PDB file of C-alpha atoms and ligand atoms in Angstrom:
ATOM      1  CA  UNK G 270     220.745-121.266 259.651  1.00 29.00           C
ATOM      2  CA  UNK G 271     218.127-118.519 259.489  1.00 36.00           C
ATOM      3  CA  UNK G 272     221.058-116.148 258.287  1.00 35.00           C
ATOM      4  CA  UNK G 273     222.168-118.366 255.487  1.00 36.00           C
ATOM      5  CA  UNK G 274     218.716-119.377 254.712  1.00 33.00           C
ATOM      6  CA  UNK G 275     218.193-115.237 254.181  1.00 33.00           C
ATOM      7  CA  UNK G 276     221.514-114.596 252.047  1.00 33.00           C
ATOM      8  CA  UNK G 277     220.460-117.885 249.892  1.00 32.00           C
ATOM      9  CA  UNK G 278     216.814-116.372 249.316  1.00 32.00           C
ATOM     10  CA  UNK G 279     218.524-112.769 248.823  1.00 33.00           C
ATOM     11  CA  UNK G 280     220.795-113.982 245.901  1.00 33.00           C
ATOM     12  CA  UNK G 281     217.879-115.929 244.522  1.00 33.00           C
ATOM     13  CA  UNK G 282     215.861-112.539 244.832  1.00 33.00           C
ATOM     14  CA  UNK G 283     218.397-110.917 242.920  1.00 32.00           C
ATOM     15  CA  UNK G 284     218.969-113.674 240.513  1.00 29.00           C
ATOM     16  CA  UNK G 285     215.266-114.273 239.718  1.00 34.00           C
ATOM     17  CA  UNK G 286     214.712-110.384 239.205  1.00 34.00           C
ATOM     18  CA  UNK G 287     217.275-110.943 236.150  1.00 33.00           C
ATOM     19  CA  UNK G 288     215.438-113.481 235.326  1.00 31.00           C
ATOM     20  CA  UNK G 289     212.262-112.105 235.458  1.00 30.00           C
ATOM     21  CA  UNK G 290     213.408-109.193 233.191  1.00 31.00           C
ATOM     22  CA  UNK G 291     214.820-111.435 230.689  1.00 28.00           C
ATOM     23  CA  UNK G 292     211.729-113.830 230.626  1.00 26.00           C
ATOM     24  CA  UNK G 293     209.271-111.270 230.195  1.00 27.00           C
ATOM     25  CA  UNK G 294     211.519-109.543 227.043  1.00 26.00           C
ATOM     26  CA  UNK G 295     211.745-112.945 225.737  1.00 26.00           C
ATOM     27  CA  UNK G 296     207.433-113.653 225.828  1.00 27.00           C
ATOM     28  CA  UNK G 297     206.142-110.350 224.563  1.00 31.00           C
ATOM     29  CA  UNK G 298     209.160-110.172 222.605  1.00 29.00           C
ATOM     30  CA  UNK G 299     209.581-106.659 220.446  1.00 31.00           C
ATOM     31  CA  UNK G 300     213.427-106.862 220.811  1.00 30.00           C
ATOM     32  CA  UNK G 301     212.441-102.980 220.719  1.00 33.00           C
ATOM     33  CA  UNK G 302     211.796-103.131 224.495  1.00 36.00           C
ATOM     34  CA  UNK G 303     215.477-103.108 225.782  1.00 41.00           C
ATOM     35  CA  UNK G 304     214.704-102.034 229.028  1.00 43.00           C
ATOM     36  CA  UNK G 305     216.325 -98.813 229.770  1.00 43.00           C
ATOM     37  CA  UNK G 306     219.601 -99.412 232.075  1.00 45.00           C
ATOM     38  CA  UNK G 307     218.782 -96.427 234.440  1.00 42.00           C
ATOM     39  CA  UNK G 308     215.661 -98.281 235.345  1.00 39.00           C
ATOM     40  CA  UNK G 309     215.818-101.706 234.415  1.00 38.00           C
ATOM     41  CA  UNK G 310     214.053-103.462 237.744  1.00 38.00           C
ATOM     42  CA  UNK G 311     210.711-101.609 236.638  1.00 39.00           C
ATOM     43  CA  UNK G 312     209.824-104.015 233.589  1.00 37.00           C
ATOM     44  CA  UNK G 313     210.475-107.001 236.069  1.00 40.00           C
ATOM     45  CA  UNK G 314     208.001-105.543 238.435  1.00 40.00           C
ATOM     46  CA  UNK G 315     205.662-103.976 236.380  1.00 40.00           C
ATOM     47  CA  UNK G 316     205.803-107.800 234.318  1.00 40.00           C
ATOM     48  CA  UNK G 317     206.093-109.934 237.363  1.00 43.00           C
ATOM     49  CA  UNK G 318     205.162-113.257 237.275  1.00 42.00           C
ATOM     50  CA  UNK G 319     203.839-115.438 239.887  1.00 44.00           C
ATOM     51  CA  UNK G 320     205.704-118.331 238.796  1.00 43.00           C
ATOM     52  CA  UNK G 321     208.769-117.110 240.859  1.00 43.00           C
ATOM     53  CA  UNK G 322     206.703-118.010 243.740  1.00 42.00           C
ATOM     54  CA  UNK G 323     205.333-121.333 242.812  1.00 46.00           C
ATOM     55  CA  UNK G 324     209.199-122.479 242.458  1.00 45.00           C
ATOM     56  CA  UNK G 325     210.135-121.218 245.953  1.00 48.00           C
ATOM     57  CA  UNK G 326     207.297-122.633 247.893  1.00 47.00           C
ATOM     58  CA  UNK G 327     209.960-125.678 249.073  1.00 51.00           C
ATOM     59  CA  UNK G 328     212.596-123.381 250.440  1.00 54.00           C
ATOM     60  CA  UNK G 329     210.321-120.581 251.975  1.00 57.00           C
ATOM     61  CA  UNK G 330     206.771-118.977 251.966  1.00 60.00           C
ATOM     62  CA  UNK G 331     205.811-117.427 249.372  1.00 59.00           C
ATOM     63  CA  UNK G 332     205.799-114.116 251.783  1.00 65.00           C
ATOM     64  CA  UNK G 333     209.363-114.030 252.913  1.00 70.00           C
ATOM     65  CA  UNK G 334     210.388-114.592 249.266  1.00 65.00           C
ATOM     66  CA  UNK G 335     208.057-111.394 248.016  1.00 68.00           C
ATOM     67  CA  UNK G 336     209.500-109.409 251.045  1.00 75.00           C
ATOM     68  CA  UNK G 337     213.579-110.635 249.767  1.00 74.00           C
ATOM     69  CA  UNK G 338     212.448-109.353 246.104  1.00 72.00           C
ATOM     70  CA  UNK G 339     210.757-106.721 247.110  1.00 77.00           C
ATOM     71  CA  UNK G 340     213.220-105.186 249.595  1.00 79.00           C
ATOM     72  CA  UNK G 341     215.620-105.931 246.557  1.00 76.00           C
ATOM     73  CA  UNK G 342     214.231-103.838 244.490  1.00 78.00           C
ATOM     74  CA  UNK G 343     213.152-101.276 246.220  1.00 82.00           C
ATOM     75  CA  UNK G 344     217.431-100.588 247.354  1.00 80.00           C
ATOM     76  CA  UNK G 345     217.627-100.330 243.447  1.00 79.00           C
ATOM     77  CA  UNK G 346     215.040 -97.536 243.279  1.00 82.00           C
ATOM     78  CA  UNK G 347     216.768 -95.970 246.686  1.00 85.00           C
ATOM     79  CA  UNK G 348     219.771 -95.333 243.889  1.00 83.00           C
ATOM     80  CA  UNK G 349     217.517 -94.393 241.139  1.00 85.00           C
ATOM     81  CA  UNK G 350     218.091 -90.754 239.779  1.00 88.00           C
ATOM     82  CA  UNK G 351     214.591 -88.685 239.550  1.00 93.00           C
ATOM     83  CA  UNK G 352     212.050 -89.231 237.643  1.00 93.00           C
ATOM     84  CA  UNK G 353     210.465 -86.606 235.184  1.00 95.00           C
ATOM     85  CA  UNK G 354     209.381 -85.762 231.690  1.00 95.00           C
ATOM     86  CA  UNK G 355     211.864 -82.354 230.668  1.00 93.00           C
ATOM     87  CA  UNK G 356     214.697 -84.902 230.164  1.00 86.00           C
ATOM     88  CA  UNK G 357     213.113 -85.833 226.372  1.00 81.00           C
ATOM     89  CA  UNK G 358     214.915 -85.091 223.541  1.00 84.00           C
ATOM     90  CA  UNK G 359     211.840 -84.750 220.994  1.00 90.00           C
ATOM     91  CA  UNK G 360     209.783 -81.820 222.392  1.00 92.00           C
ATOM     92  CA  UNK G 361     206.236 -81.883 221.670  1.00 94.00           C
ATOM     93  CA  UNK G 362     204.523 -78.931 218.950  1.00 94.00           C
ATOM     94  CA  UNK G 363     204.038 -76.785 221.920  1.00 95.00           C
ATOM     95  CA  UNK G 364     207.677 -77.037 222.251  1.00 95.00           C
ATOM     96  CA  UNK G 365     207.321 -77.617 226.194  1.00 95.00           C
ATOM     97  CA  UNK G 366     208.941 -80.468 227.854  1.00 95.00           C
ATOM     98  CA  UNK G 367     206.563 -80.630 230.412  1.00 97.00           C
ATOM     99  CA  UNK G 368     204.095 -81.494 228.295  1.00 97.00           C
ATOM    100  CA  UNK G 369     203.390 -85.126 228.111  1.00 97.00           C
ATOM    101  CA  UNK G 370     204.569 -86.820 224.988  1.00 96.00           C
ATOM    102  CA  UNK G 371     204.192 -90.178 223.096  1.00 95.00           C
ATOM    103  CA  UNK G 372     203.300 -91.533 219.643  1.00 94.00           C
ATOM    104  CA  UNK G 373     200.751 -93.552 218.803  1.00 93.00           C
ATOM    105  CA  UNK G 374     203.169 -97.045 218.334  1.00 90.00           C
ATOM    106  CA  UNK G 375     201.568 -98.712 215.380  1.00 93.00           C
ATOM    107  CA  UNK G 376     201.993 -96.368 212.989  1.00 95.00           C
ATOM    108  CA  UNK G 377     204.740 -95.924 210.027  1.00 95.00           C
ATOM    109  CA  UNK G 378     205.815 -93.769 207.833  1.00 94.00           C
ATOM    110  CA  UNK G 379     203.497 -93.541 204.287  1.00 93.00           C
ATOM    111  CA  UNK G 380     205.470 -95.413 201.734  1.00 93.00           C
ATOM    112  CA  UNK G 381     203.707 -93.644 199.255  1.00 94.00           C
ATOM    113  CA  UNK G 382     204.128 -90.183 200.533  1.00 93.00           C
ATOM    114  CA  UNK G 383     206.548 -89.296 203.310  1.00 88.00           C
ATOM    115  CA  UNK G 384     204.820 -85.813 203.530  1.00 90.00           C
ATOM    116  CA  UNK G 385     201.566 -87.611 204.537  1.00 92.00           C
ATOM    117  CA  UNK G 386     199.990 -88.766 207.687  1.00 92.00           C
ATOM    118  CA  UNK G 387     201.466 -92.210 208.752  1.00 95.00           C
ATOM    119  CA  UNK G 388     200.147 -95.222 208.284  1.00 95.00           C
ATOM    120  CA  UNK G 389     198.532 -98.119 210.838  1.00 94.00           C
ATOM    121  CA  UNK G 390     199.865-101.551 210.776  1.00 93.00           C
ATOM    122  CA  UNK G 391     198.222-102.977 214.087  1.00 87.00           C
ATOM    123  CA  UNK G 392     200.214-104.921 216.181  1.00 87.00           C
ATOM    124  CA  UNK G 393     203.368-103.807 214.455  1.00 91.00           C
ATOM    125  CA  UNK G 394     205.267-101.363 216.756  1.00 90.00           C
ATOM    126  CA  UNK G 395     207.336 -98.576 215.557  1.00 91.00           C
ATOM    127  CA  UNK G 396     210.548 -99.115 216.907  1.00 87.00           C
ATOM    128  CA  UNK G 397     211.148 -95.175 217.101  1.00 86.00           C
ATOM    129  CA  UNK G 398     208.620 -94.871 220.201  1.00 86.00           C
ATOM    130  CA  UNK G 399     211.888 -95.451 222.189  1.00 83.00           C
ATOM    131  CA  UNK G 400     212.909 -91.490 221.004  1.00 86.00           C
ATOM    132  CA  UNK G 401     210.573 -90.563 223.602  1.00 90.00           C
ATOM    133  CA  UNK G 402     211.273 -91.055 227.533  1.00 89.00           C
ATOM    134  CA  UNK G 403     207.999 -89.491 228.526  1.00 93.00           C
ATOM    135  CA  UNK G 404     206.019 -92.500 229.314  1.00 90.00           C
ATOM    136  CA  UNK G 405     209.276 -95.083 230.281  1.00 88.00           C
ATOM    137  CA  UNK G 406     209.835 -92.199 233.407  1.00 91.00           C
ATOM    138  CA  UNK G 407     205.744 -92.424 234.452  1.00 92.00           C
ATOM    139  CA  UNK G 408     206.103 -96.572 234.271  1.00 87.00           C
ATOM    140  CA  UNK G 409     209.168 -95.973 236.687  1.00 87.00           C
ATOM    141  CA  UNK G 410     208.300 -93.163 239.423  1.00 91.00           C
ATOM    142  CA  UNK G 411     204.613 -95.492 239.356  1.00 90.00           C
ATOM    143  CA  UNK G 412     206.885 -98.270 239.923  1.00 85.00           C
ATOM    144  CA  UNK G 413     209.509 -97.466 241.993  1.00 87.00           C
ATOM    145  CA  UNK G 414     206.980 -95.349 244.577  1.00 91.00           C
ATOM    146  CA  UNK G 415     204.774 -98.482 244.704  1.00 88.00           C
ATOM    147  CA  UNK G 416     207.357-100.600 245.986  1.00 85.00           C
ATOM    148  CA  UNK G 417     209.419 -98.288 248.225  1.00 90.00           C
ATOM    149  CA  UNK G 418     206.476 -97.360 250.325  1.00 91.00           C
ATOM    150  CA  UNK G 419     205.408-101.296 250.572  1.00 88.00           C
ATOM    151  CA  UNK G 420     209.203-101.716 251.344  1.00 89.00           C
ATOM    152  CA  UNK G 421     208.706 -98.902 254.367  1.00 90.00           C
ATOM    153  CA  UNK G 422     205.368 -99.959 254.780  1.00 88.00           C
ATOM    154  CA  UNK G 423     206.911-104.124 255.977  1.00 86.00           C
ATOM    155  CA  UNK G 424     210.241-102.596 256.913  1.00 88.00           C
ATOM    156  CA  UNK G 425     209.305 -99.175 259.544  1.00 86.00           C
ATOM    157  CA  UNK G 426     213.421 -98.910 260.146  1.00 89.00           C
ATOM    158  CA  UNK G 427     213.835 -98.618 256.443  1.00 89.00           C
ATOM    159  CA  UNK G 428     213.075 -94.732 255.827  1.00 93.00           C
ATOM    160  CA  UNK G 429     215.821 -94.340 252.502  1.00 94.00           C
ATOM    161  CA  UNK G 430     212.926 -96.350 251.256  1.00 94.00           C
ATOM    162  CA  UNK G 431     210.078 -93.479 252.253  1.00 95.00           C
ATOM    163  CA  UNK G 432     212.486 -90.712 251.734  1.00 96.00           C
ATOM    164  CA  UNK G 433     212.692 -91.856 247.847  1.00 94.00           C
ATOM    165  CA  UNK G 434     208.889 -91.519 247.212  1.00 96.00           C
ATOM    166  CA  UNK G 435     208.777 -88.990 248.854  1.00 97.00           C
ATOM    167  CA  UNK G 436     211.311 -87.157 246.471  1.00 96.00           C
ATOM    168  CA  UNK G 437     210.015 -88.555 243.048  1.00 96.00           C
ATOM    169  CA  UNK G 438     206.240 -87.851 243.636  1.00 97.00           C
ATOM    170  CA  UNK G 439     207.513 -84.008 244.832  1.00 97.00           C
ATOM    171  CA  UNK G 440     209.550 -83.986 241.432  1.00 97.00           C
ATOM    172  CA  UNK G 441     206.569 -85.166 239.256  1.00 98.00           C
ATOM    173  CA  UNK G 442     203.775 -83.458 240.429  1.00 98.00           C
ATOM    174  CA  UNK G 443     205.020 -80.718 242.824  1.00 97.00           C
ATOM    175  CA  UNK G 444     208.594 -78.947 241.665  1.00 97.00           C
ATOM    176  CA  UNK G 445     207.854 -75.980 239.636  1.00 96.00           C
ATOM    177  CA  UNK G 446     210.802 -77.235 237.699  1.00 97.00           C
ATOM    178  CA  UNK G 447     210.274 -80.811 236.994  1.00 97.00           C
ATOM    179  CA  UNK G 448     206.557 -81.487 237.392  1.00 97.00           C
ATOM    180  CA  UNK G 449     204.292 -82.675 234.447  1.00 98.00           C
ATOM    181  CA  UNK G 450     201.294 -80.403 233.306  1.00 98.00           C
ATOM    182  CA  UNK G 451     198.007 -82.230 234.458  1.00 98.00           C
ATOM    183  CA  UNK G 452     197.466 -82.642 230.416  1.00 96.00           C
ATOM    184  CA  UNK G 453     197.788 -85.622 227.955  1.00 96.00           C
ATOM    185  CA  UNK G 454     197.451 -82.918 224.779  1.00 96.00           C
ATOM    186  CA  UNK G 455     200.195 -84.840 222.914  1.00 96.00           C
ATOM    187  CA  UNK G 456     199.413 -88.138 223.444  1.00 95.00           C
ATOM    188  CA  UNK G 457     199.929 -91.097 221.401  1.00 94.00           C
ATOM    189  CA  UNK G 458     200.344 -88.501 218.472  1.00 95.00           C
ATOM    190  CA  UNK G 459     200.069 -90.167 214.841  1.00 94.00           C
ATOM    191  CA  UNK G 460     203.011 -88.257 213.327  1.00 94.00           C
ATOM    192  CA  UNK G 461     203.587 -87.039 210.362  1.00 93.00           C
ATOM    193  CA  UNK G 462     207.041 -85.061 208.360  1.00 91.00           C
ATOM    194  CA  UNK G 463     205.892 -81.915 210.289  1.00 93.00           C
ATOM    195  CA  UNK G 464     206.330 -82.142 213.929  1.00 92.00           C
ATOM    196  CA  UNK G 465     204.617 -78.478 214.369  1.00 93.00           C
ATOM    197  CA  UNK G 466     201.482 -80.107 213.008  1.00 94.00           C
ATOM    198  CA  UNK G 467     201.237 -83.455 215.698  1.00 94.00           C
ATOM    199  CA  UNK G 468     198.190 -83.361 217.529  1.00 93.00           C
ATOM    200  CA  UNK G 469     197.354 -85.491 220.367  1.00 94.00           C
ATOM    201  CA  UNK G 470     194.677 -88.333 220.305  1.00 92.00           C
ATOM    202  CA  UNK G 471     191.693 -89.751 223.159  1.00 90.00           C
ATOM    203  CA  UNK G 472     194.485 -93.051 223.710  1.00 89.00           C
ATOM    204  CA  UNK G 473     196.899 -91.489 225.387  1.00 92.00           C
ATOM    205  CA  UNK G 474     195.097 -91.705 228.309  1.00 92.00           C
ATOM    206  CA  UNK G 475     196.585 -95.186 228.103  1.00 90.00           C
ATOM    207  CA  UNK G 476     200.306 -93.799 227.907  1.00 92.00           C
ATOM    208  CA  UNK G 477     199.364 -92.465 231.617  1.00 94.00           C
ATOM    209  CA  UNK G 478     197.405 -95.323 233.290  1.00 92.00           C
ATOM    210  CA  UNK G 479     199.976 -95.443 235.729  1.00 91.00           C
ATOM    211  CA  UNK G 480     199.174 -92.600 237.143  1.00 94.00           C
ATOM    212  CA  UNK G 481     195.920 -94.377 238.479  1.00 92.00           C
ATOM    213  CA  UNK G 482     198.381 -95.757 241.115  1.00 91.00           C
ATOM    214  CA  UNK G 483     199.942 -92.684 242.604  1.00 94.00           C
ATOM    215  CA  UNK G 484     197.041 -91.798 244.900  1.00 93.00           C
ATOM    216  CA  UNK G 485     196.643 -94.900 246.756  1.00 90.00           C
ATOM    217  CA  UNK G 486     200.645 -94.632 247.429  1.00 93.00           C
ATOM    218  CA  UNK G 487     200.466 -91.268 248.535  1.00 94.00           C
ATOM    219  CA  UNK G 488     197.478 -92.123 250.975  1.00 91.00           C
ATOM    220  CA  UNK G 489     199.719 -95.050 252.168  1.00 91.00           C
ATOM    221  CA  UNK G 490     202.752 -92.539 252.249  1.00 94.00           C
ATOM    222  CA  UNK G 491     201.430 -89.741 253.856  1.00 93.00           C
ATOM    223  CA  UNK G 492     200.395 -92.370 257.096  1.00 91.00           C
ATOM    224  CA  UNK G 493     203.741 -93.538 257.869  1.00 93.00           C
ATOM    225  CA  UNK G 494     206.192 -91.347 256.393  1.00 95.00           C
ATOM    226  CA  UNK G 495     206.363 -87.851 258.829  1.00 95.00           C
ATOM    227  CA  UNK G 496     207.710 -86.370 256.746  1.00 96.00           C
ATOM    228  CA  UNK G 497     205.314 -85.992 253.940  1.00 96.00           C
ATOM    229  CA  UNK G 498     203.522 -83.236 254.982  1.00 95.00           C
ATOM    230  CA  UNK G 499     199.712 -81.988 254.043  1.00 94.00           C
ATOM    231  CA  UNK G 500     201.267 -79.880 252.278  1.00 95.00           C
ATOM    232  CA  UNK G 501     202.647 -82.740 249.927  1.00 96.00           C
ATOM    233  CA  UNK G 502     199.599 -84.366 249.447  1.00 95.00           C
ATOM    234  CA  UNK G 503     197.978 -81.040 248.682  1.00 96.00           C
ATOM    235  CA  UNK G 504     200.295 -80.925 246.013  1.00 96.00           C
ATOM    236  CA  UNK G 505     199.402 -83.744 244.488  1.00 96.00           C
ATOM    237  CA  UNK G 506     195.971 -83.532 245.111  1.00 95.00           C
ATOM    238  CA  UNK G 507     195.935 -80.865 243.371  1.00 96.00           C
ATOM    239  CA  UNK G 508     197.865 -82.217 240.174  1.00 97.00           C
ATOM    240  CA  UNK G 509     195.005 -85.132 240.353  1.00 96.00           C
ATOM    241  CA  UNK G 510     192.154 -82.171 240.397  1.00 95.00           C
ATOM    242  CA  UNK G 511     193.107 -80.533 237.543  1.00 96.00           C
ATOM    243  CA  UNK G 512     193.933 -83.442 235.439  1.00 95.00           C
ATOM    244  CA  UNK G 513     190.824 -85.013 236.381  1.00 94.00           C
ATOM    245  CA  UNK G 514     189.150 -81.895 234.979  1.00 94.00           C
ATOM    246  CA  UNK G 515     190.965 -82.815 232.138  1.00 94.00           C
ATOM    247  CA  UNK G 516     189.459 -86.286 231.799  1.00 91.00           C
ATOM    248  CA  UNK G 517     186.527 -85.057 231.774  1.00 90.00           C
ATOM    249  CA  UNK G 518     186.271 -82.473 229.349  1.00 89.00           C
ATOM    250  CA  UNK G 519     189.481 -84.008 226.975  1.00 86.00           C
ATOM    251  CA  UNK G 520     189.677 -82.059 223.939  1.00 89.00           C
ATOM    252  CA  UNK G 521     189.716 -84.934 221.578  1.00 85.00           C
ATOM    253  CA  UNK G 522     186.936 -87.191 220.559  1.00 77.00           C
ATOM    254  CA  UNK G 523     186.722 -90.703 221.555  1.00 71.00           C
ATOM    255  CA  UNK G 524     186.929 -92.584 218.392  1.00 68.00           C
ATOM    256  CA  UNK G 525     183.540 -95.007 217.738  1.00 61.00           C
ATOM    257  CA  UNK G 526     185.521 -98.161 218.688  1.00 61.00           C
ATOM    258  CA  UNK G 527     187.111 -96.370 221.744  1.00 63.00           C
ATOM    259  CA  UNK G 528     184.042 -96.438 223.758  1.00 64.00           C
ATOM    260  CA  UNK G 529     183.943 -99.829 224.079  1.00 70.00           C
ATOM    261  CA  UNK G 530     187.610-101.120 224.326  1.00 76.00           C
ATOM    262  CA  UNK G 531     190.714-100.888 227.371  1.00 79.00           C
ATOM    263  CA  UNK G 532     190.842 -96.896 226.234  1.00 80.00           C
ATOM    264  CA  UNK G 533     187.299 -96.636 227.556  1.00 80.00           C
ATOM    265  CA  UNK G 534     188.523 -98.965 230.898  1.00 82.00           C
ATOM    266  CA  UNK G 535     191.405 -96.621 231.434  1.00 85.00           C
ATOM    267  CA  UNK G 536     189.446 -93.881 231.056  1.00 85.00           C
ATOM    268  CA  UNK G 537     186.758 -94.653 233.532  1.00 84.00           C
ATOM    269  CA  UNK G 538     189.702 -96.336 235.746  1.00 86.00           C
ATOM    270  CA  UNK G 539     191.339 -93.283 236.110  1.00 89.00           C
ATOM    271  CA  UNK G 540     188.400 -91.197 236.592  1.00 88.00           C
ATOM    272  CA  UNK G 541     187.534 -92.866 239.673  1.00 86.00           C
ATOM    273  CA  UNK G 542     190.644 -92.937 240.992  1.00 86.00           C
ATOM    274  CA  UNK G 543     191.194 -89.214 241.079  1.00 87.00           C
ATOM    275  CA  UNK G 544     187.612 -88.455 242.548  1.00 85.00           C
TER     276      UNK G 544
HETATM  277  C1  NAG K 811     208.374 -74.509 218.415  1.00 80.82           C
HETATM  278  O1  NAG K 811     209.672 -74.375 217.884  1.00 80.82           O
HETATM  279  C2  NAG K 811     209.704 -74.453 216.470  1.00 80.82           C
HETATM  280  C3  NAG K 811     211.156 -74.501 216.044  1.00 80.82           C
HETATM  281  O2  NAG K 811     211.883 -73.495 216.669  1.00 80.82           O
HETATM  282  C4  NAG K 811     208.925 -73.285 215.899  1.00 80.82           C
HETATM  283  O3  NAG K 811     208.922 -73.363 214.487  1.00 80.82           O
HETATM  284  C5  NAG K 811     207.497 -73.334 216.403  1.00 80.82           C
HETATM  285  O4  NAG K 811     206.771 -72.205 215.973  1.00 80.82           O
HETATM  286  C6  NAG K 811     207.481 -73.385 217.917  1.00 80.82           C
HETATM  287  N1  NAG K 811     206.103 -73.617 218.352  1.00 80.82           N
HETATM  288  C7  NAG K 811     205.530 -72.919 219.312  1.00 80.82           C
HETATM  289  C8  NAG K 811     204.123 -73.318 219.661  1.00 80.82           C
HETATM  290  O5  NAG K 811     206.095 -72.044 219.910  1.00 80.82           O
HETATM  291  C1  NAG K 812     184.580-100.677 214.700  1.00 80.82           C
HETATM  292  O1  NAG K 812     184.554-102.082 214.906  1.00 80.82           O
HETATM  293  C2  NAG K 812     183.747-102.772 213.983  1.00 80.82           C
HETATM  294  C3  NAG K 812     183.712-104.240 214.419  1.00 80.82           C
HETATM  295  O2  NAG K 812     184.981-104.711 214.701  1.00 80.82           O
HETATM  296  C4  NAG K 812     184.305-102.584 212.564  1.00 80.82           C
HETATM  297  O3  NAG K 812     183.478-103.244 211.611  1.00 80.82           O
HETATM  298  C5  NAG K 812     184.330-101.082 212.255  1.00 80.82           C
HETATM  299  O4  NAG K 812     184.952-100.872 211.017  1.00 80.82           O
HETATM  300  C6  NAG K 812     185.115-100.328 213.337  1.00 80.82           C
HETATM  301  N1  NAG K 812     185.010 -98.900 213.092  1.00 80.82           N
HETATM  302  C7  NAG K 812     186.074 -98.096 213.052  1.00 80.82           C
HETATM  303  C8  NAG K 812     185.787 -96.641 212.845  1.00 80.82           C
HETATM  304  O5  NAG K 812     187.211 -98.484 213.165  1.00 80.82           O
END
């Protein structure tokens, strides 16, 4: 009974995940926001809703169903290739891939001069974000680290879980090769014809809010996983230091409305976070 009760609950899991995904394209619709098939469990995570539980509460508690989705999706990020920034196929005006990159998405080209500066229609978003992987591969190392070390955290025996955080924080903020500069220079970039000319902008501090995350996993992490050394967490720590030098000193100008909006939040989020 308790066996078939578990498979029953682990289709569902897998069912409702689906589910989730589609329901949460359908709301916030921008058919735009296919979800990328090499991490498609991260938009139902990162959009999760609660509902899922609510329906469930006859057949199980609400607990055992989070631990079925959650162990579910966590052996999808066990499979999940690593996450980093160099695999982009638009390099930013520094013409280094680990430099972060993404455009500002409300903005279009000038109908009445293509040469120009685009133009802002809020709310509207720009298809052609989806050019750039930069900030899809934050949303899923954030994503898939977060619930692999929960997963290892409920489950000690599972340590394919650990062993996967472990590799994708190492790639993003340790490996020479892979990491991310501790910079947001080319952040939500208003573009223009000439891509030499993009500058980065104060929001993109939004396009990283993700990152606010990773140190609370890596605390977790670095408790039950023996094999994340100090060394590792120096590593990051160290990532965290210099960026949040960079927070603080940012070399772009808050705009007036800025200060008082989510930019500002994330901002001041963040800051904490990497104290
Ligand atoms: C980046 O590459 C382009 C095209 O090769 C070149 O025109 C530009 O000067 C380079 N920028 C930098 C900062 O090296
Ligand atoms: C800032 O917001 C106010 C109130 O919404 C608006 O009147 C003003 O034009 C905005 N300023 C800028 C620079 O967007």
């Amino acid at each position: 009974m308790q066996a078939s009760l578990l498979l029953t609950l682990a289709l569902l899991g897998v069912v409702s995940a689906n589910n989730l995904e589609r329901r949460w394209i359908k709301i916030d619709t921008p058919a735009v926001f296919t979800p990328n098939p090499a991490f498609p469990y991260v938009w139902a995570w990162q959009h999760q809703d609660n509902s899922i539980l609510e329906t469930k509460k006859d057949s199980a508690s609400d607990d055992a169903v989070a631990r079925v989705i959650l162990s579910g999706f966590a052996s999808k990020a066990n499979h999940s290739p690593v996450f980093h920034i160099r695999k982009s196929e638009v390099v930013p005006p520094s013409n280094d891939t680990s430099d972060f990159l993404s455009f500002a998405p409300y903005w279009w080209p000038n109908p009445e001069d293509p040469k120009a500066e685009w133009v802002k229609k809020d709310g509207e978003i720009n298809p052609d974000i989806l050019k750039l992987t930069c900030q899809a591969e934050l949303s899923a190392m954030t994503a898939s680290t977060r619930m692999s070390v929960t997963q290892g955290l409920l489950n000690p025996t599972d340590t394919a879980s650990l062993a996967h955080a472990s590799r994708q924080l190492h790639a993003w903020f340790v490996d020479p090769e892979l990491r991310m500069k501790p910079n947001v220079n080319y952040g939500q970039v208003v573009r223009n014809a000439d891509p030499s000319t993009w500058k980065g902008r104060f929001e993109g501090i939004l396009s990283v809010r993700q990152l606010a995350f990773v140190p609370s996993t890596v605390e977790l992490l670095e408790k039950i996983y023996p094999q994340w050394t100090a060394q590792d967490t120096k590593g990051v720590k160290d990532w965290f230091t210099e960026f949040l030098q960079w927070l603080l000193n940012p070399p772009f100008q808050p705009e007036e409305n800025t200060s008082k909006n989510n930019h500002r939040t994330y901002w001041a989020c963040q800051v904490v976070e990497y104290q």
